[in-house]
Every structure is written in C-alpha cells, then in structure tokens.
Amino acid sequence: MVHLTRIYTKTGDDGTTSLGDMSRTSKNDPRLEAYATVDEANSAIGVVLAMGDLPKNLHDLLVRVQNDLFDVGADLCTPVVDSPAFEPLRVLESHVTYVEEQIDKFNEELDPLRSFVLPSGTPAAALLHVARTVTRRAERRTWAAIHAFGAGVNPLTAKYLNRLSDLLFVLARTSNKKIGDQLWVPGANR
C-alpha cells in the first residue's frame, strides 16, 4: 500500500526525480516521460468517467483500466534488474490478454468499418478518442524508454498500451452505436 504523508518534498527542485527503486534520474528521462504520459492517459479516462454518461459495464471496465494504468506507471518507473531486493509490480501478459478479450467482446457488436472514423459523436465517444490518442502517445514514449534502456524496461508495458488504445477506439465506436460513426470521406472538400 502507498502512504502519502507529504505532497511536496522539494527533492525535485534540482530537475531530478526518484524512480521506483529510489535511484535519482533527470526529469527528462525517457522512462519519466513514459509514465507521466501514462498518467495523462489515465486522467483523460477520468474525464470520460466524469462526463461520458456511460453504461455500467463501460464505467466498470474503464475503472479497471485506470487501476491497470497505475500498474503500468509503477512498472515503468521501476528499472528491470536481476534479483531485485523487492519484487516490483510488473505488467503481465495476462493484462494484455484481458484487454484483447474486451476488444473482441465489444467489437463483435459493431458494424464492420468502411472508412476511418472521425473522432466525434457522443460526448463519451469524443472523450474516448482523446484518451485513445493520449494512450498512443504514452505508447510512443514507452518505446522511446525501451530503446534508451533496453532490457531495463518491461516491453509488455508498450504492448499493453498499444492494445489499450485499440480498446478505447472500440469503446468510442460502442458509445456511438445508437447514432452511428462519422466516417472520413477522402477528398470530400476538394
């Protein structure tokens, strides 16, 4: 369990921050960029939950995703090392599998796509598209961290974020099911 007794510590005033193993790193570290963007994606999902007027099954799924995103952040902020003193929280293949199952379940109820979908529609759908794009950025930042630190970063974090962005896309389409997707018409305004 995490216990936060002080909100500010002043330890980051020199442009550094602590990783999960208590080592210090620059606030420009690609790992920090990755988990900070995961936090941003989580906040975007929070806006969906607050303003999206969702059915209970979507609400509950997104709350679960928010919890998993904290696990992703914890994983990204803790370097992968041999024989750690304490077993760190890591994203597992089962996290990815769960998201894939949810994609399949919700996508099964949707019409096949005939074009790209414009990010619009219901408030929930539009907000889910915002969360999707932030999640894609979190994935890109995670790949940058993986490329910078190699085996020191769990690659399943990037895989999870990739699938999560797909799930958010499917949930946006699900949220537009009653009104239909607004499809891209190539060259429509020439």
mmCIF file of C-alpha atoms in Angstrom:
data_model
loop_
_atom_site.group_PDB
_atom_site.id
_atom_site.type_symbol
_atom_site.label_atom_id
_atom_site.label_comp_id
_atom_site.label_asym_id
_atom_site.label_seq_id
_atom_site.Cartn_x
_atom_site.Cartn_y
_atom_site.Cartn_z
ATOM 1 C CA MET A 1 0.000 0.000 0.000
ATOM 2 C CA VAL A 2 1.143 3.512 -0.767
ATOM 3 C CA HIS A 3 1.064 6.083 2.042
ATOM 4 C CA LEU A 4 1.415 9.733 1.072
ATOM 5 C CA THR A 5 2.056 11.877 4.110
ATOM 6 C CA ARG A 6 3.639 14.837 2.310
ATOM 7 C CA ILE A 7 2.588 16.131 -1.077
ATOM 8 C CA TYR A 8 5.697 18.175 -1.758
ATOM 9 C CA THR A 9 9.235 17.118 -0.884
ATOM 10 C CA LYS A 10 11.354 19.734 -2.696
ATOM 11 C CA THR A 11 13.693 16.918 -3.818
ATOM 12 C CA GLY A 12 12.827 17.562 -7.454
ATOM 13 C CA ASP A 13 13.772 21.213 -7.391
ATOM 14 C CA ASP A 14 17.126 20.334 -8.980
ATOM 15 C CA GLY A 15 15.492 18.803 -12.076
ATOM 16 C CA THR A 16 15.700 15.216 -10.849
ATOM 17 C CA THR A 17 13.190 12.742 -9.501
ATOM 18 C CA SER A 18 13.186 9.335 -7.845
ATOM 19 C CA LEU A 19 12.441 6.176 -9.755
ATOM 20 C CA GLY A 20 10.604 3.285 -8.112
ATOM 21 C CA ASP A 21 13.882 1.792 -6.872
ATOM 22 C CA MET A 22 14.709 5.154 -5.222
ATOM 23 C CA SER A 23 17.521 5.926 -7.678
ATOM 24 C CA ARG A 24 17.568 9.506 -8.951
ATOM 25 C CA THR A 25 17.202 10.486 -12.593
ATOM 26 C CA SER A 26 16.645 13.571 -14.723
ATOM 27 C CA LYS A 27 13.107 14.779 -15.210
ATOM 28 C CA ASN A 28 13.911 14.453 -18.922
ATOM 29 C CA ASP A 29 14.484 10.690 -18.572
ATOM 30 C CA PRO A 30 12.501 8.772 -21.237
ATOM 31 C CA ARG A 31 11.107 6.489 -18.500
ATOM 32 C CA LEU A 32 9.670 9.501 -16.697
ATOM 33 C CA GLU A 33 8.253 10.810 -19.982
ATOM 34 C CA ALA A 34 6.609 7.414 -20.479
ATOM 35 C CA TYR A 35 4.990 7.046 -17.089
ATOM 36 C CA ALA A 36 3.999 10.713 -16.950
ATOM 37 C CA THR A 37 2.163 10.285 -20.252
ATOM 38 C CA VAL A 38 0.515 7.132 -18.872
ATOM 39 C CA ASP A 39 -0.701 9.335 -16.004
ATOM 40 C CA GLU A 40 -2.053 11.803 -18.558
ATOM 41 C CA ALA A 41 -3.902 8.971 -20.348
ATOM 42 C CA ASN A 42 -5.341 7.873 -17.016
ATOM 43 C CA SER A 43 -6.550 11.423 -16.367
ATOM 44 C CA ALA A 44 -8.165 11.535 -19.815
ATOM 45 C CA ILE A 45 -10.049 8.352 -18.934
ATOM 46 C CA GLY A 46 -11.081 10.048 -15.686
ATOM 47 C CA VAL A 47 -12.694 12.808 -17.762
ATOM 48 C CA VAL A 48 -14.571 10.152 -19.761
ATOM 49 C CA LEU A 49 -15.837 8.676 -16.494
ATOM 50 C CA ALA A 50 -16.848 12.088 -15.145
ATOM 51 C CA MET A 51 -18.545 13.424 -18.277
ATOM 52 C CA GLY A 52 -19.312 10.498 -20.538
ATOM 53 C CA ASP A 53 -22.630 9.307 -19.067
ATOM 54 C CA LEU A 54 -21.555 5.686 -19.564
ATOM 55 C CA PRO A 55 -23.432 2.450 -19.056
ATOM 56 C CA LYS A 56 -22.274 0.490 -16.006
ATOM 57 C CA ASN A 57 -20.293 -2.114 -17.962
ATOM 58 C CA LEU A 58 -18.198 0.565 -19.716
ATOM 59 C CA HIS A 59 -17.783 2.522 -16.486
ATOM 60 C CA ASP A 60 -16.564 -0.546 -14.601
ATOM 61 C CA LEU A 61 -14.209 -1.535 -17.423
ATOM 62 C CA LEU A 62 -12.647 1.941 -17.505
ATOM 63 C CA VAL A 63 -12.178 1.959 -13.718
ATOM 64 C CA ARG A 64 -10.346 -1.350 -14.058
ATOM 65 C CA VAL A 65 -8.229 0.158 -16.854
ATOM 66 C CA GLN A 66 -7.397 3.132 -14.622
ATOM 67 C CA ASN A 67 -6.117 0.777 -11.935
ATOM 68 C CA ASP A 68 -4.090 -1.129 -14.525
ATOM 69 C CA LEU A 69 -2.609 2.141 -15.798
ATOM 70 C CA PHE A 70 -1.261 2.818 -12.310
ATOM 71 C CA ASP A 71 0.368 -0.625 -12.514
ATOM 72 C CA VAL A 72 1.848 0.344 -15.907
ATOM 73 C CA GLY A 73 3.246 3.535 -14.392
ATOM 74 C CA ALA A 74 4.683 1.643 -11.429
ATOM 75 C CA ASP A 75 6.321 -0.810 -13.826
ATOM 76 C CA LEU A 76 7.794 1.951 -15.996
ATOM 77 C CA CYS A 77 9.225 3.844 -13.023
ATOM 78 C CA THR A 78 10.985 0.770 -11.623
ATOM 79 C CA PRO A 79 14.009 -0.374 -13.625
ATOM 80 C CA VAL A 80 14.097 -4.057 -14.549
ATOM 81 C CA VAL A 81 17.086 -5.607 -12.774
ATOM 82 C CA ASP A 82 18.260 -9.115 -11.944
ATOM 83 C CA SER A 83 17.447 -10.226 -8.394
ATOM 84 C CA PRO A 84 15.677 -7.106 -7.098
ATOM 85 C CA ALA A 85 15.574 -6.634 -3.320
ATOM 86 C CA PHE A 86 11.763 -6.413 -3.519
ATOM 87 C CA GLU A 87 9.569 -7.903 -6.221
ATOM 88 C CA PRO A 88 8.352 -4.928 -8.280
ATOM 89 C CA LEU A 89 4.889 -4.580 -9.761
ATOM 90 C CA ARG A 90 5.086 -5.650 -13.417
ATOM 91 C CA VAL A 91 2.641 -5.701 -16.305
ATOM 92 C CA LEU A 92 1.996 -9.302 -17.296
ATOM 93 C CA GLU A 93 0.825 -10.940 -20.493
ATOM 94 C CA SER A 94 -2.491 -11.548 -18.689
ATOM 95 C CA HIS A 95 -3.066 -7.760 -18.638
ATOM 96 C CA VAL A 96 -2.705 -7.690 -22.419
ATOM 97 C CA THR A 97 -4.900 -10.766 -22.874
ATOM 98 C CA TYR A 98 -7.693 -9.216 -20.803
ATOM 99 C CA VAL A 99 -7.691 -6.074 -22.962
ATOM 100 C CA GLU A 100 -7.719 -8.171 -26.146
ATOM 101 C CA GLU A 101 -10.716 -10.113 -24.819
ATOM 102 C CA GLN A 102 -12.555 -6.854 -24.153
ATOM 103 C CA ILE A 103 -11.732 -5.568 -27.654
ATOM 104 C CA ASP A 104 -13.142 -8.746 -29.206
ATOM 105 C CA LYS A 105 -16.236 -8.684 -26.989
ATOM 106 C CA PHE A 106 -17.205 -5.086 -27.793
ATOM 107 C CA ASN A 107 -16.090 -5.138 -31.424
ATOM 108 C CA GLU A 108 -18.281 -8.187 -32.090
ATOM 109 C CA GLU A 109 -21.346 -5.980 -31.563
ATOM 110 C CA LEU A 110 -20.230 -3.297 -34.057
ATOM 111 C CA ASP A 111 -20.755 -2.972 -37.795
ATOM 112 C CA PRO A 112 -17.638 -3.500 -39.922
ATOM 113 C CA LEU A 113 -15.788 -0.296 -40.786
ATOM 114 C CA ARG A 114 -15.926 1.109 -44.326
ATOM 115 C CA SER A 115 -13.568 4.031 -43.685
ATOM 116 C CA PHE A 116 -11.611 5.727 -40.924
ATOM 117 C CA VAL A 117 -13.711 7.123 -38.085
ATOM 118 C CA LEU A 118 -13.711 10.825 -37.317
ATOM 119 C CA PRO A 119 -13.193 11.404 -33.573
ATOM 120 C CA SER A 120 -16.638 12.765 -32.767
ATOM 121 C CA GLY A 121 -20.162 11.704 -31.887
ATOM 122 C CA THR A 122 -21.452 11.432 -28.361
ATOM 123 C CA PRO A 123 -19.568 13.162 -25.544
ATOM 124 C CA ALA A 124 -18.357 9.753 -24.338
ATOM 125 C CA ALA A 125 -17.101 8.799 -27.802
ATOM 126 C CA ALA A 126 -15.278 12.096 -28.335
ATOM 127 C CA LEU A 127 -13.658 11.869 -24.903
ATOM 128 C CA LEU A 128 -12.680 8.235 -25.501
ATOM 129 C CA HIS A 129 -10.960 9.325 -28.719
ATOM 130 C CA VAL A 130 -8.973 11.892 -26.738
ATOM 131 C CA ALA A 131 -7.990 9.181 -24.241
ATOM 132 C CA ARG A 132 -7.049 6.927 -27.182
ATOM 133 C CA THR A 133 -4.704 9.490 -28.700
ATOM 134 C CA VAL A 134 -3.039 10.223 -25.359
ATOM 135 C CA THR A 135 -2.613 6.477 -24.848
ATOM 136 C CA ARG A 136 -0.954 6.222 -28.280
ATOM 137 C CA ARG A 137 1.465 8.952 -27.215
ATOM 138 C CA ALA A 138 2.147 7.061 -23.971
ATOM 139 C CA GLU A 139 2.957 4.007 -26.074
ATOM 140 C CA ARG A 140 5.393 6.018 -28.222
ATOM 141 C CA ARG A 141 7.060 7.449 -25.101
ATOM 142 C CA THR A 142 7.315 3.924 -23.706
ATOM 143 C CA TRP A 143 9.014 2.689 -26.868
ATOM 144 C CA ALA A 144 11.485 5.575 -26.545
ATOM 145 C CA ALA A 145 12.261 4.415 -22.996
ATOM 146 C CA ILE A 146 12.646 0.811 -24.176
ATOM 147 C CA HIS A 147 15.036 1.922 -26.912
ATOM 148 C CA ALA A 148 17.020 4.029 -24.432
ATOM 149 C CA PHE A 149 17.217 1.446 -21.632
ATOM 150 C CA GLY A 150 16.754 -1.896 -23.411
ATOM 151 C CA ALA A 151 16.093 -4.753 -21.015
ATOM 152 C CA GLY A 152 15.803 -2.213 -18.173
ATOM 153 C CA VAL A 153 12.193 -1.516 -19.245
ATOM 154 C CA ASN A 154 9.444 -4.133 -19.454
ATOM 155 C CA PRO A 155 8.283 -4.310 -23.116
ATOM 156 C CA LEU A 156 4.869 -5.590 -22.036
ATOM 157 C CA THR A 157 4.098 -2.037 -20.911
ATOM 158 C CA ALA A 158 4.223 -0.878 -24.542
ATOM 159 C CA LYS A 159 2.213 -3.872 -25.726
ATOM 160 C CA TYR A 160 -0.460 -3.169 -23.100
ATOM 161 C CA LEU A 161 -0.693 0.496 -24.135
ATOM 162 C CA ASN A 162 -0.973 -0.499 -27.796
ATOM 163 C CA ARG A 163 -3.913 -2.774 -27.058
ATOM 164 C CA LEU A 164 -5.477 -0.253 -24.701
ATOM 165 C CA SER A 165 -5.563 2.385 -27.442
ATOM 166 C CA ASP A 166 -7.347 -0.167 -29.646
ATOM 167 C CA LEU A 167 -9.824 -0.865 -26.849
ATOM 168 C CA LEU A 168 -10.524 2.850 -26.403
ATOM 169 C CA PHE A 169 -11.197 3.106 -30.146
ATOM 170 C CA VAL A 170 -13.683 0.222 -29.971
ATOM 171 C CA LEU A 171 -15.336 1.724 -26.886
ATOM 172 C CA ALA A 172 -15.670 5.072 -28.701
ATOM 173 C CA ARG A 173 -17.418 3.267 -31.547
ATOM 174 C CA THR A 174 -19.579 1.452 -28.987
ATOM 175 C CA SER A 175 -20.534 4.811 -27.488
ATOM 176 C CA ASN A 176 -21.621 5.965 -30.951
ATOM 177 C CA LYS A 177 -23.582 2.811 -31.730
ATOM 178 C CA LYS A 178 -27.003 4.495 -31.487
ATOM 179 C CA ILE A 179 -26.049 7.476 -33.669
ATOM 180 C CA GLY A 180 -23.510 5.776 -35.929
ATOM 181 C CA ASP A 181 -19.884 6.568 -36.653
ATOM 182 C CA GLN A 182 -18.966 9.738 -38.508
ATOM 183 C CA LEU A 183 -16.735 8.355 -41.283
ATOM 184 C CA TRP A 184 -13.912 10.065 -43.093
ATOM 185 C CA VAL A 185 -14.722 10.829 -46.714
ATOM 186 C CA PRO A 186 -11.378 11.163 -48.547
ATOM 187 C CA GLY A 187 -11.191 14.348 -50.599
ATOM 188 C CA ALA A 188 -14.741 15.361 -49.706
ATOM 189 C CA ASN A 189 -13.939 19.063 -49.625
ATOM 190 C CA ARG A 190 -11.851 19.461 -52.769
#
